[in-house]
CSV table of C-alpha atoms in Angstrom, one decimal:
chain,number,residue,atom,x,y,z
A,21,UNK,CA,-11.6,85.6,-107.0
A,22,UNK,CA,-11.2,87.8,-104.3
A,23,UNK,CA,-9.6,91.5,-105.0
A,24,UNK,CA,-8.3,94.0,-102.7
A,25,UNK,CA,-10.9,96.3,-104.0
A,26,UNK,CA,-13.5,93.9,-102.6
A,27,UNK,CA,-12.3,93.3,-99.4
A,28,UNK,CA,-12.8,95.5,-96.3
A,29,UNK,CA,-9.3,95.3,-94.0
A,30,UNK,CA,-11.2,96.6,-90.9
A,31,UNK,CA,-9.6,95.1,-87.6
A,32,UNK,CA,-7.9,92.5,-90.0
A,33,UNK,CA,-4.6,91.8,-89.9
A,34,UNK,CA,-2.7,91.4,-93.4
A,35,UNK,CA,0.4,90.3,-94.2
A,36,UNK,CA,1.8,91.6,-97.9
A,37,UNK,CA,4.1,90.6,-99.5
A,38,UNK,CA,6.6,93.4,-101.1
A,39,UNK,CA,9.6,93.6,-103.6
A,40,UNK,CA,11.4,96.1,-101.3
A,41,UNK,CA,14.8,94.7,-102.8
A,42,UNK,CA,15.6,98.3,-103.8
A,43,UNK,CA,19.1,99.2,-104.3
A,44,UNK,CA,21.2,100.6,-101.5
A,45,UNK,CA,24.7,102.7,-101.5
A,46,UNK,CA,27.6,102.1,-99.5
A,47,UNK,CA,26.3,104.2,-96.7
A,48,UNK,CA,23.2,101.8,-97.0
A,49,UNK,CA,21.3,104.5,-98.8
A,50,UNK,CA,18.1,104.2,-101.2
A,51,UNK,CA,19.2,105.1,-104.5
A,52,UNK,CA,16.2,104.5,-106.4
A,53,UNK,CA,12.9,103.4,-104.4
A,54,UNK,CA,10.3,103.1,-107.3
A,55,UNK,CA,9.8,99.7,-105.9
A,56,UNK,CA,8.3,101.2,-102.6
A,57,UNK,CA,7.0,103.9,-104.0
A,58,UNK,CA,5.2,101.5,-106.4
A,59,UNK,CA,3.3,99.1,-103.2
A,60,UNK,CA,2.3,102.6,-101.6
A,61,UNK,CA,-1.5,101.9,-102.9
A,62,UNK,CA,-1.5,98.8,-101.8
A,63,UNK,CA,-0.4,99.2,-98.0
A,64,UNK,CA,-2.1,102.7,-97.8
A,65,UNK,CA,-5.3,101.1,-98.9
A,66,UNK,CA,-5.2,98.3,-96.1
A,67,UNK,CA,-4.4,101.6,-93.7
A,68,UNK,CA,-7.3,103.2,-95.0
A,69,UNK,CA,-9.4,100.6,-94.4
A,70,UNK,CA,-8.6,100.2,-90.4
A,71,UNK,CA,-6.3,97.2,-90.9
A,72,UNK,CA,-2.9,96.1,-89.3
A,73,UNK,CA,0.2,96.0,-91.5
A,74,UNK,CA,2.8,93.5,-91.7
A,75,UNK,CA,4.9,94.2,-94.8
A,76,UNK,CA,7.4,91.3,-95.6
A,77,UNK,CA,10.2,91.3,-98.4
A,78,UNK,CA,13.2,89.9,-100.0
A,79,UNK,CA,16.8,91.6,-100.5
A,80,UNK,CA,19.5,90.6,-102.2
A,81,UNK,CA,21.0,86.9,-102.2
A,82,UNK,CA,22.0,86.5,-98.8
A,83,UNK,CA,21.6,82.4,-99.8
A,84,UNK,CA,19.9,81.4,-96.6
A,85,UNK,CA,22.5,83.0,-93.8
A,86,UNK,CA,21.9,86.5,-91.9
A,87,UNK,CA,23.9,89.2,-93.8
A,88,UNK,CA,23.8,92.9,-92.4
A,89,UNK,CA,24.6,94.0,-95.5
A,90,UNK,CA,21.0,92.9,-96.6
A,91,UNK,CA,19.2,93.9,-93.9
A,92,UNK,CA,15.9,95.7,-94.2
A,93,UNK,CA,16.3,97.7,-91.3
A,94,UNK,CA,18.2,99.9,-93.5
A,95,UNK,CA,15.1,100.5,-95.2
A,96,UNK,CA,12.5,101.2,-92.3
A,97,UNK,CA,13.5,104.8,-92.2
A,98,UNK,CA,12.5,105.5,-95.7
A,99,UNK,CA,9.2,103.1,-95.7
A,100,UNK,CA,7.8,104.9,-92.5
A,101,UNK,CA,8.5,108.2,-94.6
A,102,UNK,CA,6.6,107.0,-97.8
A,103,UNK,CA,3.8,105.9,-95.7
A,104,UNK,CA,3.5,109.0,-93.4
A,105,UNK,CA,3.3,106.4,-90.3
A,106,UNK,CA,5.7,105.0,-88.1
A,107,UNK,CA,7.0,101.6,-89.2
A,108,UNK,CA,8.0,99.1,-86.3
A,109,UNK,CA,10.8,96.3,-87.5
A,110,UNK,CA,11.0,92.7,-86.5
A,111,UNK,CA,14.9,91.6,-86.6
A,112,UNK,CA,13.4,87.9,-87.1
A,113,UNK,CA,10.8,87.4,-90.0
A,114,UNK,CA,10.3,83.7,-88.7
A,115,UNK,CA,10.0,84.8,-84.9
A,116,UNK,CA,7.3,87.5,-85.2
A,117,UNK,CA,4.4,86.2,-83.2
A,118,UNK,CA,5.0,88.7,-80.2
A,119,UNK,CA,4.9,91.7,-82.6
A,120,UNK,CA,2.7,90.9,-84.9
A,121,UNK,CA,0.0,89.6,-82.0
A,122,UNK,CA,0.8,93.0,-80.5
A,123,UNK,CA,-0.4,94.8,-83.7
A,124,UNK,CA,-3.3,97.2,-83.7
A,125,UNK,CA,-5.3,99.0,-86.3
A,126,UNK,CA,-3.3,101.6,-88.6
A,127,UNK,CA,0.2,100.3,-87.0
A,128,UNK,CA,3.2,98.9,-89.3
A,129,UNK,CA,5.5,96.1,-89.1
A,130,UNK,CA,8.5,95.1,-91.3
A,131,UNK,CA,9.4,91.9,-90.6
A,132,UNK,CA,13.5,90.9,-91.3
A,133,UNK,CA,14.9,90.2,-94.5
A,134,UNK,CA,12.9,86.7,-95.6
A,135,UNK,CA,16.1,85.0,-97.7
A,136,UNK,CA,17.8,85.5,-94.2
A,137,UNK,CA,16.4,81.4,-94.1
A,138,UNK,CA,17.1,78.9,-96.8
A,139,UNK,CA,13.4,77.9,-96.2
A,140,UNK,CA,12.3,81.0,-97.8
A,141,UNK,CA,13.4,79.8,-101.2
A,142,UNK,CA,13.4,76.3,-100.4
A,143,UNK,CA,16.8,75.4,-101.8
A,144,UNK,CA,19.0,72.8,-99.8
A,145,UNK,CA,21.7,74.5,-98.7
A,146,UNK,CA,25.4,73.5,-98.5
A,147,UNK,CA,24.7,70.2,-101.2
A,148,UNK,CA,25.4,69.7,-105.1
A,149,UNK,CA,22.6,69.1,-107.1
A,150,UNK,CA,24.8,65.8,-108.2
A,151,UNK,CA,25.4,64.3,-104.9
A,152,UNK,CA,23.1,61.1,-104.6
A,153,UNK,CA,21.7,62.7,-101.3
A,154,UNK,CA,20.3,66.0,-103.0
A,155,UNK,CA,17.0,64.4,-103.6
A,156,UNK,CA,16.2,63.5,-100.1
A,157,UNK,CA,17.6,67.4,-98.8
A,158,UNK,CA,15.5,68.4,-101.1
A,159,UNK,CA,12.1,66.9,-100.1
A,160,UNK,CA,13.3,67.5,-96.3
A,161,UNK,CA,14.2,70.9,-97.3
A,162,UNK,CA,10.0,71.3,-99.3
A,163,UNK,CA,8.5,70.1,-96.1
A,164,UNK,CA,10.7,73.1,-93.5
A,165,UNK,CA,9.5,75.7,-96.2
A,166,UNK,CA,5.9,74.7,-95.9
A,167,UNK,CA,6.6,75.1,-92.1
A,168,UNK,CA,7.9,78.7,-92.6
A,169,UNK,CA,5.1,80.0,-94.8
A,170,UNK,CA,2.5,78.7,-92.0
A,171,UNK,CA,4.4,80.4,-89.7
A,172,UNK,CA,4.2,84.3,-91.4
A,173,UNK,CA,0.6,83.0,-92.5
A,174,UNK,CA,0.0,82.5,-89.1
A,175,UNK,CA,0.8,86.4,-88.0
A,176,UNK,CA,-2.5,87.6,-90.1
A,177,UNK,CA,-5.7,87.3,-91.1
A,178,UNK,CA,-5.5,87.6,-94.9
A,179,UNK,CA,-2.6,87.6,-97.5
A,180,UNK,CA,-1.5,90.2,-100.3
A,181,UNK,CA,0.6,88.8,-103.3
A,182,UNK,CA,2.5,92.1,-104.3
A,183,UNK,CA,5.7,91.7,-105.6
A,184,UNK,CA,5.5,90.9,-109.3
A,185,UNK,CA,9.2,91.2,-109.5
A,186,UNK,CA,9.3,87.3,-107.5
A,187,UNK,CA,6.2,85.8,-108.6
A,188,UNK,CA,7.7,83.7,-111.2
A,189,UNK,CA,9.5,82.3,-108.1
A,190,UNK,CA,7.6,79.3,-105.8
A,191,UNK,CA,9.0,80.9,-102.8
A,192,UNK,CA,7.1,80.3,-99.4
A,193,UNK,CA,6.1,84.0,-98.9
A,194,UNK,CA,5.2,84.4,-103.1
A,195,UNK,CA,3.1,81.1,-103.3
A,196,UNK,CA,3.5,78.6,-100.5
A,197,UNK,CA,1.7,80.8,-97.7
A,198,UNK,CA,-1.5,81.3,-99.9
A,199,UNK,CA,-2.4,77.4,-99.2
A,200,UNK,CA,-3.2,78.6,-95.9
A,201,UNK,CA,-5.7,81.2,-96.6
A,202,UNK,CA,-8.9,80.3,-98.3
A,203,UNK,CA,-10.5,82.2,-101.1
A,204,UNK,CA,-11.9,84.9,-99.9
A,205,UNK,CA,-8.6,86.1,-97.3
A,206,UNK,CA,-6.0,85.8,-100.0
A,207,UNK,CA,-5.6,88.4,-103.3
A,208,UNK,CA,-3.4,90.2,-105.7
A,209,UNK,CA,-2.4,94.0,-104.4
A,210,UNK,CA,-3.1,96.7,-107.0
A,211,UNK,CA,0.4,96.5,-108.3
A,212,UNK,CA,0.0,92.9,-109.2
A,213,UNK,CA,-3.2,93.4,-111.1
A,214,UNK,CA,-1.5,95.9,-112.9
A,215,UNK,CA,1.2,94.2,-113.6
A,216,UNK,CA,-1.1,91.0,-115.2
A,217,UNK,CA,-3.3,93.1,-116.9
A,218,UNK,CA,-0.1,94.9,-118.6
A,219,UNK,CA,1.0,91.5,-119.9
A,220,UNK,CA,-2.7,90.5,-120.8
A,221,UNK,CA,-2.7,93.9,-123.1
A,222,UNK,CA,0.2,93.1,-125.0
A,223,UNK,CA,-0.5,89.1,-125.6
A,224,UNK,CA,-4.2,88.7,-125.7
A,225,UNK,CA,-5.2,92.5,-126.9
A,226,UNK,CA,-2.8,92.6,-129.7
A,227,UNK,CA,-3.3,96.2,-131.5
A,228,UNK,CA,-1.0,96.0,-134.6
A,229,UNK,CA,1.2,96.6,-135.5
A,230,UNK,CA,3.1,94.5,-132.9
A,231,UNK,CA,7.0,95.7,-132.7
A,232,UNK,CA,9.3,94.3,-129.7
A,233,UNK,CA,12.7,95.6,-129.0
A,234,UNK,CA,14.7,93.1,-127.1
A,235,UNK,CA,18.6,94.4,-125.8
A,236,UNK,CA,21.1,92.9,-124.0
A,237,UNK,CA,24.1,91.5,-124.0
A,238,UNK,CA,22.5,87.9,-124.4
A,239,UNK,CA,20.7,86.1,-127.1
A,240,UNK,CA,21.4,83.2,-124.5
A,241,UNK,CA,19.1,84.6,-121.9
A,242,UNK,CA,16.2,85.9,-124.0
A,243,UNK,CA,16.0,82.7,-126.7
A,244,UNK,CA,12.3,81.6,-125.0
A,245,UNK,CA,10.9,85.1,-125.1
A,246,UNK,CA,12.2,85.5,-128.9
A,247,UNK,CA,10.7,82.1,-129.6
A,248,UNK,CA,7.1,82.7,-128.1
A,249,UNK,CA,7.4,86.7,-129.9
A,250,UNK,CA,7.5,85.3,-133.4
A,251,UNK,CA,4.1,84.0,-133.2
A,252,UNK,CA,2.9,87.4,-132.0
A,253,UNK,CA,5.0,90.0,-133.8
A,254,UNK,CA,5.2,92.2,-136.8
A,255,UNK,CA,8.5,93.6,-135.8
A,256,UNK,CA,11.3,92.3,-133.8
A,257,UNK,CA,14.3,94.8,-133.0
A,258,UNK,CA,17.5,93.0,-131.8
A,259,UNK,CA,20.2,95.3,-130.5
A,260,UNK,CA,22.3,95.5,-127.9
A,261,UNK,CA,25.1,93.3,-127.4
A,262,UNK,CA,23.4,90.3,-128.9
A,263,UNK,CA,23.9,92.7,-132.6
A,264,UNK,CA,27.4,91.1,-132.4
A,265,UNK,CA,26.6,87.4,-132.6
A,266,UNK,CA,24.4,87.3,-135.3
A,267,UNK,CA,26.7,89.9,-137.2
A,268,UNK,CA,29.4,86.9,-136.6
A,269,UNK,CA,27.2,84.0,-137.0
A,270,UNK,CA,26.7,86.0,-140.7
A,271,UNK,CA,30.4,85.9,-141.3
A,272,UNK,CA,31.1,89.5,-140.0
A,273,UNK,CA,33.9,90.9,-138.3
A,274,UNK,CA,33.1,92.3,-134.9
A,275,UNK,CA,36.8,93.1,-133.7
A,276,UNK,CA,36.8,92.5,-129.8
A,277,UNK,CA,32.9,92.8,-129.4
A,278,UNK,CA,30.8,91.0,-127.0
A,279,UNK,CA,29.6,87.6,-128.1
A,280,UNK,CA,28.3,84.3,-127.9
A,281,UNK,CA,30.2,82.2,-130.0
A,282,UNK,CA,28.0,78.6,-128.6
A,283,UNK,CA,25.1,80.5,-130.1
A,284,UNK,CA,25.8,81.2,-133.7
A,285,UNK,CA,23.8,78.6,-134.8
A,286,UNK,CA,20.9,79.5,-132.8
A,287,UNK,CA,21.4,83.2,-134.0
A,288,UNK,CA,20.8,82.1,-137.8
A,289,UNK,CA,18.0,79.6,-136.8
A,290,UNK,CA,16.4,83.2,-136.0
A,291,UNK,CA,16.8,84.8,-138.5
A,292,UNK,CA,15.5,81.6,-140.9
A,293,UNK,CA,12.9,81.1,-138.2
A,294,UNK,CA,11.6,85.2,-139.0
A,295,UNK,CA,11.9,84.6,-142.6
A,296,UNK,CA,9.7,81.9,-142.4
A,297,UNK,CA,6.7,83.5,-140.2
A,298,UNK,CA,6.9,86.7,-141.9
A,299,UNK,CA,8.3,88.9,-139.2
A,300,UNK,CA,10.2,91.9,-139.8
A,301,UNK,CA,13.6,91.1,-138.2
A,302,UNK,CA,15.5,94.5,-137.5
A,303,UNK,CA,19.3,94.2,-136.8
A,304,UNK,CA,22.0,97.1,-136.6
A,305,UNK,CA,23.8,97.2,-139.2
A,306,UNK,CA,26.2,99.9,-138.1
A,307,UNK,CA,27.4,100.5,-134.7
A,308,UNK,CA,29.4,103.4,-132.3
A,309,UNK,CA,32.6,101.2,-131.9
A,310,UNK,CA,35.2,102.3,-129.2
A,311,UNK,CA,38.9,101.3,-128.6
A,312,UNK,CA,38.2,100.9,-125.1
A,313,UNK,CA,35.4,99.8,-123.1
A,314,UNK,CA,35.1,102.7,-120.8
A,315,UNK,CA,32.9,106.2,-121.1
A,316,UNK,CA,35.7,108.8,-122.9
A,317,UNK,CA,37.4,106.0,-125.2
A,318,UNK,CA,38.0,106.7,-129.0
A,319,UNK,CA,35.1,106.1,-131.0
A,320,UNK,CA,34.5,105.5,-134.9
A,321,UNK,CA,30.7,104.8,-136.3
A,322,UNK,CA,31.8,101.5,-138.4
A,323,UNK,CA,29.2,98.5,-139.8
A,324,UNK,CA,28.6,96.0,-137.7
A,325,UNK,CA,29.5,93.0,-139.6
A,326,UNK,CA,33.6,95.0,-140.3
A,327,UNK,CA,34.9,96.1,-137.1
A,328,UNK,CA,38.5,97.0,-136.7
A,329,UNK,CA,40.7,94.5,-134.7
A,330,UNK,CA,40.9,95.8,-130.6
A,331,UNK,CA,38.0,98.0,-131.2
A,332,UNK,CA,34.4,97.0,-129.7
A,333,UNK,CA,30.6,98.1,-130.9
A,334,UNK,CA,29.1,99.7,-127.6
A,335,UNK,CA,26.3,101.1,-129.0
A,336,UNK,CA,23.8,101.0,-132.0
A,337,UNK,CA,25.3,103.3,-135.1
A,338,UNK,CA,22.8,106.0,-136.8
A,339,UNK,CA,21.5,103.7,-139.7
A,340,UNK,CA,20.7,101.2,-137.1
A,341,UNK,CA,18.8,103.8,-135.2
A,342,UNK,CA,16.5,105.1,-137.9
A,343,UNK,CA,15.9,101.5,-138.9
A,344,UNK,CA,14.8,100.9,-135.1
A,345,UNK,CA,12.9,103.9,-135.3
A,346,UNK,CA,11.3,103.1,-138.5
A,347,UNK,CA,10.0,99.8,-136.9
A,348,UNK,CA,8.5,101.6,-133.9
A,349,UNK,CA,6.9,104.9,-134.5
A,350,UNK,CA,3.9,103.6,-136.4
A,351,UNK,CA,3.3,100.5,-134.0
A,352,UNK,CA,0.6,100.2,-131.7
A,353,UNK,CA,1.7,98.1,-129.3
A,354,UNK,CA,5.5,97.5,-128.2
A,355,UNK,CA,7.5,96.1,-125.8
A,356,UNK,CA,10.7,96.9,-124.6
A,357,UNK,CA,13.0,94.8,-122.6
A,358,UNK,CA,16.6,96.1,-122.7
A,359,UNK,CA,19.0,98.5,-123.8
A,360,UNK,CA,20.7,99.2,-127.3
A,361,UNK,CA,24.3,99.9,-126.0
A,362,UNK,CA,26.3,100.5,-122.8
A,363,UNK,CA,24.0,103.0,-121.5
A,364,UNK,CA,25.7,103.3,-118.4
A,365,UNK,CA,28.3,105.1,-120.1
A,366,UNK,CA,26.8,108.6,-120.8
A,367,UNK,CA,28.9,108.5,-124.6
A,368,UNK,CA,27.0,104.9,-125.6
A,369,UNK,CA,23.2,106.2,-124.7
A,370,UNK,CA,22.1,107.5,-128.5
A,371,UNK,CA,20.9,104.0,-129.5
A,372,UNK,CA,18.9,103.5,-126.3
A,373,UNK,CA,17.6,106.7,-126.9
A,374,UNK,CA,16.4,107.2,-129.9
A,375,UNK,CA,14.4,103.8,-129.3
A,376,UNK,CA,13.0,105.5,-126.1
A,377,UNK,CA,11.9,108.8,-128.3
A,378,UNK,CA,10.6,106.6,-130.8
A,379,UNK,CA,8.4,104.3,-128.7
A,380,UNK,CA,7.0,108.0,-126.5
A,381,UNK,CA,6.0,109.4,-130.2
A,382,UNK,CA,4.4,105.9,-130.7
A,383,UNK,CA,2.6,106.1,-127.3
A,384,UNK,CA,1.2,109.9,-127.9
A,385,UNK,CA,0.1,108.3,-131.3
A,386,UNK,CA,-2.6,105.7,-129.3
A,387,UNK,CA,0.4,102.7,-129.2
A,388,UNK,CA,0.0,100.2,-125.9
A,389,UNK,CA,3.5,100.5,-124.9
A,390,UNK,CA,5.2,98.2,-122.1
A,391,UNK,CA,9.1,98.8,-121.0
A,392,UNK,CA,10.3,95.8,-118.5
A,393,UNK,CA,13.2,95.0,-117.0
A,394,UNK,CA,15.6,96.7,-115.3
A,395,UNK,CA,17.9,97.9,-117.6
A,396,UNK,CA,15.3,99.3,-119.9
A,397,UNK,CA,13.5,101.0,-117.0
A,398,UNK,CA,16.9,102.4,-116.2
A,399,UNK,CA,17.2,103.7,-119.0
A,400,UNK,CA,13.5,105.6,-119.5
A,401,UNK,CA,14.2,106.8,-116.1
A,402,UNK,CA,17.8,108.0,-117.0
A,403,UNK,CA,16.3,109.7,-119.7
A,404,UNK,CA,13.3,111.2,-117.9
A,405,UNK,CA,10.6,109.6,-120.2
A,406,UNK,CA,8.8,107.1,-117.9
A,407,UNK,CA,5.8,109.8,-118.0
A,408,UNK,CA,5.7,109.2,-121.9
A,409,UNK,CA,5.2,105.1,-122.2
A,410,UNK,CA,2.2,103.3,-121.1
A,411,UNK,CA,3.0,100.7,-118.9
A,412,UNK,CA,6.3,100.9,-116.6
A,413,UNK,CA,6.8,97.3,-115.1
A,414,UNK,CA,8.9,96.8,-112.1
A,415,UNK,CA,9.6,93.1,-112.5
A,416,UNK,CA,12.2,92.0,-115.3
A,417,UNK,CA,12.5,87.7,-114.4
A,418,UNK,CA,8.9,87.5,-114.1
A,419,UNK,CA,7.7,90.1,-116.5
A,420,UNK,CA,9.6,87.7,-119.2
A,421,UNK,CA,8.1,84.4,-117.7
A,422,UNK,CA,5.1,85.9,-118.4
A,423,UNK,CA,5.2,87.4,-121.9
A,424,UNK,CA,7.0,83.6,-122.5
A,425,UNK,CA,3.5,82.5,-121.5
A,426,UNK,CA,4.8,80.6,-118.5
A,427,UNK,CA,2.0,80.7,-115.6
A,428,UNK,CA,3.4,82.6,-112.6
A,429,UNK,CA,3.6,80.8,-109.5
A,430,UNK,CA,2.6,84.4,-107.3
A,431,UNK,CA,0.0,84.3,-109.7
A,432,UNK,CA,-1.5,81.0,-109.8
A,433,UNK,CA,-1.3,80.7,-105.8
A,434,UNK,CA,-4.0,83.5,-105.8
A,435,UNK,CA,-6.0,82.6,-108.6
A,436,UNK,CA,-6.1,79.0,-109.0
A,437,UNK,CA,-4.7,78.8,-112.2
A,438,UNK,CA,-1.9,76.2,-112.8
């Protein structure tokens, strides 16, 4: 398989593909770009080299129509800075030919938002999936995207799969355009085979003991990961919202907490299915409930199964933090994906926190530690502690996919796997 490390960009033109979906203000300003700052060794290399840039990316869900709210020429500013070059900007990513033909060695080109055209994700647009005709605007809609991706394939000479945050997508600029490079022009950027070998650490280099925090509001949205997990863990920490479920589906009280009352059963099929395999299930057992759900509401520290009527938990309670922390410090690998509380609200960070402490102590200790998703990263970076875990990943859909043991479509279009 061909790597970017291999491959000499010299007078070659190369199309990348980015996750520059970073998130703007309402002046259309950057307010966090670790996702550019995190494809810089990737573009600069092909720089380096004596290559031609074309730089192509998502934002937002702009559902197939042109949107200047989503427009990445709000961002061309900021990626010519990061790159210490001028960036030129194509306002059509599927009319580039001029600019891109145009294109010499060491130049820059940003082509227009890709979801600006239905094609990119290659959803028919404007028909329910039940209408008898969705089947046939469906196929029509597979054979258009095929005809987009070989036109932005057609604008270079090789192809860079970058964006981990999309590659559990089949998108025609994360998968489709690769079938029109062969082997040796098509490749993962460095912060895709980062990403991949971050994944490959925690499932097929398993240093135990194995702990994995997952957060969230959801059991819902997280029940495949948790499934694949118990064959892999020694400790599973569940906070977050998800805490109140299976403190109801146990007969508790939980007051006006968040929670998924379609999933109670599936909340004590967990905690059978844990009993069963041996893994340590961790649960908070206490919680910071408030009267209110904003930042400066009354709080009480009250277990998590006996909440007061009108009050709701919003964050993990000091038992449940030493029992969290209990769980992690002596690991040697974790994984982290998602929060312990509302850590949005400065008052409900503690539970969040002390797991973020706990897994740095870990990680000074020798532990293999990986935080994905983008609450969790939020939260490290809130914190200032994303110089004290291993592995930072910047994509949260695929990131799961891939610890679900799902093969990654951005992945399998470069290396053959399906």
């Amino acid at each position: 398989m061909m790597t970017i490390d291999k491959f000499n960009f010299a007078g070659k033109k190369a199309i990348v593909r980015v996750d520059f979906n970073v998130p703007l203000d309402e002046n259309g300003k950057i307010t966090d770009d670790t996702r550019i700052r995190g494809a810089l060794p990737t573009l600069k290399k092909i720089l380096a080299d004596g290559g031609a840039l074309i730089i192509m990316s998502h934002m937002g869900k702009p559902k197939g129509k042109v949107n200047a709210k989503y427009s990445l020429s709000q961002i061309v500013d900021a990626v010519s800075a990061a790159l210490g070059t001028p960036v030129q900007f194509a306002p059509d990513c599927a009319k580039a030919q001029d600019a891109a033909a145009a294109l010499k060695p060491g130049e820059v080109l940003l082509l227009e938002n890709l979801r600006f055209y239905p094609e990119e994700e290659g959803k028919p647009v404007g028909i329910e999936k039940e209408d008898p005709a969705y089947e046939a605007a469906k196929k029509e809609m597979k054979a258009r995207q095929k005809d987009f991706a070989k036109t932005l394939a057609s604008y270079a000479d090789c192809y860079v799969m970058d964006a981990f945050g999309t590659a559990h997508r089949k998108h025609a600029s994360t998968a489709v355009i690769a079938d029109y490079f062969d082997a040796d022009h098509k490749m993962l950027g460095y912060l895709m085979e980062k990403e991949v070998k971050a994944v490959d650490n925690v499932l097929k280099d398993i240093k135990r003991p194995f702990t994995a925090i997952m957060g969230g509001s959801k059991v819902s949205t997280k029940i495949g990961i948790i499934e694949n997990l118990m064959d892999k863990v020694d400790n599973l920490i569940l906070c977050g919202g998800m805490t109140f479920t299976f403190a109801k589906a146990q007969g508790g009280k939980i007051g006006k907490s968040i929670c998924e009352d379609d999933k109670l059963d599936l909340a004590l099929d967990i905690i059978k299915k844990a009993k069963e395999k041996g893994v340590n299930l961790v649960l908070g057992t206490d919680c910071i409930a408030a009267d209110d759900f904003k930042n400066d509401a009354n709080t009480q520290v009250c277990p998590a199964n006996d909440i007061p009527e009108g009050w709701e938990g919003l964050d993990a309670g000091p038992a449940s933090r030493e029992a969290f922390k209990a769980a992690i410090v002596n690991a040697k690998t974790i994984l982290w994906n998602g929060p312990a509380g509302v850590f949005e609200f400065d008052n409900f960070t503690g539970g969040s926190k002390a797991i973020a402490e706990a897994i740095a102590e870990a990680t000074k200790n020798g532990a293999f530690s990986l935080i994905g998703g983008g609450d969790s990263v939020a939260c490290i970076n809130k914190f200032g502690m994303a110089d004290q875990v291993s592995y930072i990943s910047t994509g949260g859909g695929a990131l799961l996919e891939a610890i679900e043991g799902k093969v990654l479509p951005g992945v399998a279009a470069i290396c053959g796997e399906e």
